CSV table of C-alpha atoms in Angstrom, one decimal:
chain,number,residue,atom,x,y,z
A,10,MET,CA,-0.2,0.0,0.0
A,11,ASN,CA,1.3,3.3,-1.2
A,12,ASN,CA,1.1,5.4,2.4
A,13,ARG,CA,2.8,8.3,1.0
A,14,MET,CA,1.3,11.6,1.8
A,15,ASN,CA,0.6,14.6,-0.3
A,16,ARG,CA,0.2,17.9,0.8
A,17,ARG,CA,0.0,19.6,-2.7
A,18,PRO,CA,-4.1,19.4,-3.2
A,19,LEU,CA,-4.1,21.0,0.5
A,20,ILE,CA,-1.6,24.1,-0.3
A,21,SER,CA,-3.6,24.5,-3.5
A,22,ALA,CA,-6.7,24.6,-2.0
A,23,GLY,CA,-5.4,27.0,0.9
A,24,THR,CA,-3.6,29.3,-1.7
A,25,MET,CA,-6.8,29.7,-3.8
A,26,MET,CA,-8.9,30.6,-0.8
A,27,GLY,CA,-6.1,32.9,0.7
A,28,ILE,CA,-6.4,34.4,-2.9
A,29,GLY,CA,-10.0,34.9,-2.8
A,30,MET,CA,-10.0,35.9,0.9
A,31,GLY,CA,-7.0,38.4,-0.1
A,32,GLY,CA,-9.1,39.9,-2.6
A,33,PHE,CA,-11.9,40.7,-0.5
A,34,VAL,CA,-9.9,42.1,2.6
A,35,ASP,CA,-8.5,44.5,-0.3
A,36,GLY,CA,-12.3,45.0,-2.1
A,37,ILE,CA,-14.0,45.6,1.5
A,38,LEU,CA,-11.4,47.1,3.3
A,39,PHE,CA,-9.7,49.6,0.7
A,40,HIS,CA,-12.5,49.9,-1.5
A,41,GLN,CA,-15.6,50.4,0.4
A,42,LEU,CA,-14.7,50.8,4.6
A,43,LEU,CA,-11.7,53.0,4.1
A,44,GLN,CA,-12.7,53.9,0.5
A,45,PHE,CA,-9.1,54.7,-0.5
A,46,HIS,CA,-9.6,53.8,-4.3
A,47,ASN,CA,-11.5,51.9,-6.4
A,48,MET,CA,-10.9,49.8,-9.5
A,49,LEU,CA,-10.2,52.0,-12.0
A,50,SER,CA,-10.0,55.4,-9.6
A,51,ALA,CA,-6.5,56.2,-11.4
A,52,LYS,CA,-8.3,56.5,-14.7
A,53,LEU,CA,-11.5,57.8,-13.6
A,54,PRO,CA,-10.9,59.8,-10.5
A,55,VAL,CA,-13.2,60.4,-7.5
A,56,ARG,CA,-11.1,63.2,-6.0
A,57,ASP,CA,-10.5,67.0,-6.7
A,58,VAL,CA,-13.4,66.9,-9.3
A,59,ASP,CA,-16.8,68.2,-9.6
A,60,MET,CA,-20.1,66.5,-7.9
A,61,ARG,CA,-21.4,65.5,-11.1
A,62,THR,CA,-18.0,64.0,-12.3
A,63,LEU,CA,-17.8,62.4,-8.7
A,64,ALA,CA,-21.2,60.9,-9.0
A,65,ILE,CA,-20.4,59.6,-12.5
A,66,ASN,CA,-17.3,58.1,-11.7
A,67,LEU,CA,-17.8,56.7,-8.5
A,68,GLU,CA,-20.9,54.5,-10.2
A,69,ILE,CA,-18.8,53.1,-13.1
A,70,ASN,CA,-16.1,52.6,-10.4
A,71,MET,CA,-18.7,50.3,-8.7
A,72,PHE,CA,-19.7,48.4,-11.4
A,73,TRP,CA,-16.0,47.6,-12.0
A,74,ASP,CA,-15.4,47.0,-7.9
A,75,GLY,CA,-18.4,44.8,-8.2
A,76,LEU,CA,-17.2,42.8,-11.6
A,77,PHE,CA,-14.0,42.2,-9.3
A,78,HIS,CA,-15.8,40.9,-6.1
A,79,VAL,CA,-17.6,38.6,-8.6
A,80,PHE,CA,-14.3,36.9,-9.3
A,81,THR,CA,-12.7,36.9,-5.8
A,82,TRP,CA,-16.2,35.1,-4.6
A,83,ILE,CA,-15.9,32.5,-7.2
A,84,MET,CA,-12.1,32.2,-6.4
A,85,THR,CA,-13.6,31.3,-3.0
A,86,ALA,CA,-15.8,29.1,-3.9
A,87,VAL,CA,-13.7,27.3,-6.0
A,88,GLY,CA,-11.2,27.1,-3.1
A,89,ILE,CA,-13.5,25.5,-0.8
A,90,ALA,CA,-14.6,22.6,-3.4
A,91,MET,CA,-10.7,22.1,-3.7
A,92,LEU,CA,-10.3,21.7,-0.1
A,93,TRP,CA,-13.4,19.3,0.3
A,94,HIS,CA,-11.8,17.3,-2.4
A,95,ALA,CA,-8.7,17.2,-0.6
A,96,VAL,CA,-9.6,16.4,2.6
A,97,ARG,CA,-11.6,13.5,1.0
A,98,GLN,CA,-8.2,12.2,-0.3
A,99,GLU,CA,-6.5,9.7,2.0
A,100,ASN,CA,-2.8,10.4,1.2
A,101,VAL,CA,-3.7,14.4,2.1
A,102,PRO,CA,-2.8,15.0,5.4
A,103,ARG,CA,-5.2,17.5,7.3
A,104,SER,CA,-2.7,20.0,8.9
A,105,THR,CA,-3.6,23.2,10.0
A,106,ARG,CA,0.0,24.2,9.8
A,107,THR,CA,-0.2,23.8,6.0
A,108,PHE,CA,-3.2,25.1,5.7
A,109,VAL,CA,-2.8,28.2,7.5
A,110,GLY,CA,0.6,28.6,5.6
A,111,SER,CA,-1.3,28.0,2.2
A,112,LEU,CA,-3.7,30.9,3.3
A,113,SER,CA,-1.3,33.4,4.1
A,114,LEU,CA,0.7,32.5,0.7
A,115,GLY,CA,-2.7,33.1,-1.4
A,116,TRP,CA,-3.4,36.3,0.4
A,117,GLY,CA,0.4,37.2,-0.1
A,118,LEU,CA,0.2,36.0,-3.7
A,119,PHE,CA,-2.7,38.3,-4.4
A,120,ASN,CA,-1.6,41.5,-2.8
A,121,LEU,CA,1.8,41.0,-4.4
A,122,VAL,CA,0.3,40.1,-8.4
A,123,GLU,CA,-2.7,42.6,-8.0
A,124,GLY,CA,0.0,45.4,-6.6
A,125,VAL,CA,2.3,44.8,-9.3
A,126,ILE,CA,0.0,44.6,-11.9
A,127,ASP,CA,-2.7,46.9,-10.9
A,128,HIS,CA,-0.7,49.8,-9.3
A,129,HIS,CA,2.8,49.6,-11.1
A,130,ILE,CA,2.2,48.5,-14.3
A,131,LEU,CA,-0.9,49.5,-15.5
A,132,HIS,CA,-1.6,52.0,-13.1
A,133,ILE,CA,-5.5,51.6,-13.1
A,134,HIS,CA,-5.5,52.7,-9.4
A,135,HIS,CA,-3.2,52.9,-6.4
A,136,VAL,CA,-3.6,52.1,-2.8
A,137,THR,CA,-4.3,55.9,-2.4
A,138,GLU,CA,-4.9,58.5,-5.0
A,139,THR,CA,-2.6,60.7,-3.5
A,140,SER,CA,0.7,62.4,-4.9
A,141,GLY,CA,2.1,60.2,-1.8
A,142,HIS,CA,1.1,57.0,-3.4
A,143,LEU,CA,4.3,55.4,-4.3
A,144,LEU,CA,5.0,54.6,-0.7
A,145,TRP,CA,1.7,53.1,0.1
A,146,ASP,CA,1.9,51.0,-2.9
A,147,LEU,CA,5.6,50.0,-1.8
A,148,ILE,CA,4.3,49.0,1.6
A,149,PHE,CA,1.6,47.1,0.1
A,150,LEU,CA,3.8,45.1,-1.9
A,151,GLY,CA,5.7,44.5,1.2
A,152,SER,CA,3.0,42.8,3.0
A,153,GLY,CA,2.4,40.7,0.0
A,154,VAL,CA,6.0,39.3,0.2
A,155,ALA,CA,6.0,39.3,3.6
A,156,LEU,CA,2.6,37.1,3.9
A,157,ILE,CA,4.1,34.9,1.2
A,158,LEU,CA,7.3,34.6,3.3
A,159,LEU,CA,5.2,33.5,6.6
A,160,GLY,CA,3.1,31.0,4.3
A,161,TRP,CA,6.1,29.5,2.7
A,162,TRP,CA,7.9,29.1,5.9
A,163,LEU,CA,4.7,27.4,7.9
A,164,ILE,CA,4.3,25.1,4.7
A,165,HIS,CA,8.1,24.1,5.0
A,166,SER,CA,8.1,23.8,9.0
A,167,ASP,CA,5.0,21.6,8.9
A,168,PRO,CA,6.2,18.3,11.1
A,169,ILE,CA,4.3,15.9,9.2
A,170,LYS,CA,4.2,12.5,10.7
A,171,VAL,CA,2.6,9.5,9.1
A,172,ASP,CA,1.7,8.0,12.2
A,173,GLN,CA,0.4,11.1,14.3
A,174,PRO,CA,-3.6,10.3,14.3
A,175,GLY,CA,-5.5,12.6,12.4
A,176,TYR,CA,-2.9,12.2,9.3
A,177,HIS,CA,-4.8,8.8,8.4
A,178,ALA,CA,-8.0,8.2,6.8
A,179,GLU,CA,-10.6,7.8,8.7
A,180,THR,CA,-12.6,4.0,8.1
B,23,MET,CA,-37.6,20.3,0.8
B,24,ASN,CA,-37.7,18.8,-2.8
B,25,ILE,CA,-35.2,20.1,-5.1
B,26,ARG,CA,-37.9,21.2,-7.7
B,27,TYR,CA,-39.9,23.4,-5.1
B,28,ILE,CA,-36.5,25.0,-4.3
B,29,PHE,CA,-35.9,25.8,-8.1
B,30,ALA,CA,-39.1,26.8,-8.4
B,31,ILE,CA,-39.0,29.5,-5.6
B,32,ALA,CA,-35.8,30.5,-7.1
B,33,MET,CA,-37.2,31.0,-10.3
B,34,ALA,CA,-40.0,33.4,-9.0
B,35,ILE,CA,-37.6,35.2,-6.9
B,36,PHE,CA,-35.6,36.0,-10.2
B,37,ALA,CA,-38.4,36.6,-11.9
B,38,SER,CA,-39.6,39.2,-9.8
B,39,ALA,CA,-36.5,40.8,-9.4
B,40,GLY,CA,-36.9,43.0,-12.4
B,41,SER,CA,-39.6,45.2,-11.0
B,42,ALA,CA,-37.4,45.5,-7.6
B,43,TRP,CA,-34.9,47.3,-9.9
B,44,ALA,CA,-33.8,49.9,-7.4
B,45,CYS,CA,-31.0,51.9,-9.2
B,46,PRO,CA,-31.7,55.5,-8.3
B,47,TYR,CA,-29.9,56.8,-11.2
B,48,CYS,CA,-30.6,54.5,-14.0
B,49,ASP,CA,-33.6,56.7,-15.2
B,50,SER,CA,-31.7,60.0,-14.9
B,51,ASP,CA,-29.0,62.1,-17.0
B,52,VAL,CA,-26.2,61.0,-14.5
B,53,GLY,CA,-27.2,57.2,-14.7
B,54,ARG,CA,-27.5,57.5,-18.7
B,55,GLU,CA,-23.7,58.7,-18.0
B,56,VAL,CA,-23.0,56.0,-16.0
B,57,ALA,CA,-24.1,53.6,-18.0
B,58,ALA,CA,-22.4,55.2,-21.5
B,59,GLY,CA,-19.2,55.2,-19.0
B,60,ILE,CA,-19.4,51.3,-18.5
B,61,PHE,CA,-20.7,50.0,-21.5
B,62,ASN,CA,-18.8,51.8,-23.9
B,63,GLY,CA,-16.1,51.0,-26.5
B,64,GLU,CA,-13.5,50.4,-23.7
B,65,PHE,CA,-15.7,47.9,-22.1
B,66,ALA,CA,-14.0,44.7,-22.9
B,67,PHE,CA,-10.3,46.7,-22.3
B,68,ASN,CA,-11.2,47.4,-18.9
B,69,ALA,CA,-12.6,44.0,-18.0
B,70,VAL,CA,-9.2,42.8,-19.0
B,71,LEU,CA,-7.6,45.2,-16.9
B,72,THR,CA,-9.8,44.5,-14.0
B,73,LEU,CA,-9.4,40.5,-14.9
B,74,LEU,CA,-5.9,40.5,-15.4
B,75,PRO,CA,-4.4,39.8,-12.0
B,76,ILE,CA,-6.8,37.1,-11.3
B,77,MET,CA,-5.4,35.0,-14.4
B,78,VAL,CA,-2.1,35.4,-13.4
B,79,LEU,CA,-3.0,34.2,-9.9
B,80,MET,CA,-5.0,31.1,-11.7
B,81,VAL,CA,-1.7,30.1,-13.4
B,82,ILE,CA,0.3,30.5,-10.1
B,83,VAL,CA,-2.2,27.9,-8.3
B,84,ALA,CA,-2.3,25.8,-11.6
B,85,ALA,CA,1.3,25.4,-10.8
B,86,ILE,CA,1.0,24.7,-7.3
B,87,HIS,CA,-1.6,22.0,-7.8
B,88,PHE,CA,-0.3,20.2,-10.8
B,89,GLY,CA,3.2,20.9,-10.1
B,90,THR,CA,6.0,22.5,-12.3
B,91,PRO,CA,8.6,20.3,-14.4
B,92,TRP,CA,11.3,22.0,-12.8
B,93,HIS,CA,10.6,23.0,-9.4
B,94,GLU,CA,10.3,21.0,-6.1
B,95,CYS,CA,7.0,21.2,-4.6
B,96,PHE,CA,6.3,23.3,-1.3
B,97,SER,CA,5.9,19.9,0.6
B,98,PRO,CA,8.4,17.6,0.6
B,99,SER,CA,7.6,13.8,0.3
B,100,VAL,CA,6.5,12.4,3.6
B,101,ARG,CA,7.2,8.9,3.3
B,102,ASN,CA,5.8,5.8,5.4
B,103,LYS,CA,8.3,4.7,7.6
B,104,SER,CA,7.6,1.2,7.3
B,105,THR,CA,8.8,1.3,3.7
B,106,PRO,CA,12.1,3.0,4.0
B,107,SER,CA,13.1,1.5,0.6
B,108,ASP,CA,10.5,3.1,-1.6
B,109,THR,CA,12.6,6.7,-2.7
B,110,THR,CA,11.6,6.7,-6.0
B,111,VAL,CA,9.8,10.3,-7.2
B,112,ARG,CA,7.6,9.8,-9.7
B,113,SER,CA,9.3,11.9,-13.1
B,114,THR,CA,5.5,11.7,-15.1
B,115,THR,CA,3.4,14.4,-12.5
B,116,GLY,CA,6.9,16.5,-12.0
B,117,VAL,CA,7.9,16.4,-8.9
B,118,GLY,CA,5.7,16.7,-5.3
B,119,ASP,CA,5.0,14.8,-2.6
B,120,GLU,CA,3.8,11.9,-4.4
């Protein structure tokens, strides 16, 4: 019998969920609660414009924010499905450390990839739509790197033991 | 509850949603400008801009899930201590725990 454990399905599921949840943190916290920026707030500004333009740009940005949230929701849902599939496999250890590390990895990847593409390459929005946005953009990238490193460390330092209770499939 | 009843209720809710269209701006000059600002020639381009990071992230997750031929998986192999001689790594699926 091949009892070799395989954490890859757990890691990919956790990473997918981390990406989705990281997207929700950005969308809910920065776009809606703090209103630092919107999806296209660099192209369609919501600062220092007249009231009519503000109303129009806010509504347009809300549409694209909503579309972004649709796909973060889909990613989270797919991640949940992947997790369910993973835990049903006998050779996938149900490791909290690996799962939490994967969530951190996913969240960090979201911050890093979305930050590089949207803030630095495409310039469709920045963390704050002010003259000092570069510092905040770099801090955002740094948070992504930190979360990736944390996740990587948690995953790599997981002392999985084959003979420990809980790592065997329930009969 | 029978799944058909649930489906019928859901369809009834969606069918009645049209009458609950509560957009406060749609039937106004501002609303029409908003719609024109969304559904215009840049719609596809803006959609690509919005979804580009997500597509890149999906590629990364796929690489984690299916493995890459040149990189060791994040998680090292964990072997059954009762079969210490089993040291081969499958080459067809790339490196990983399997």
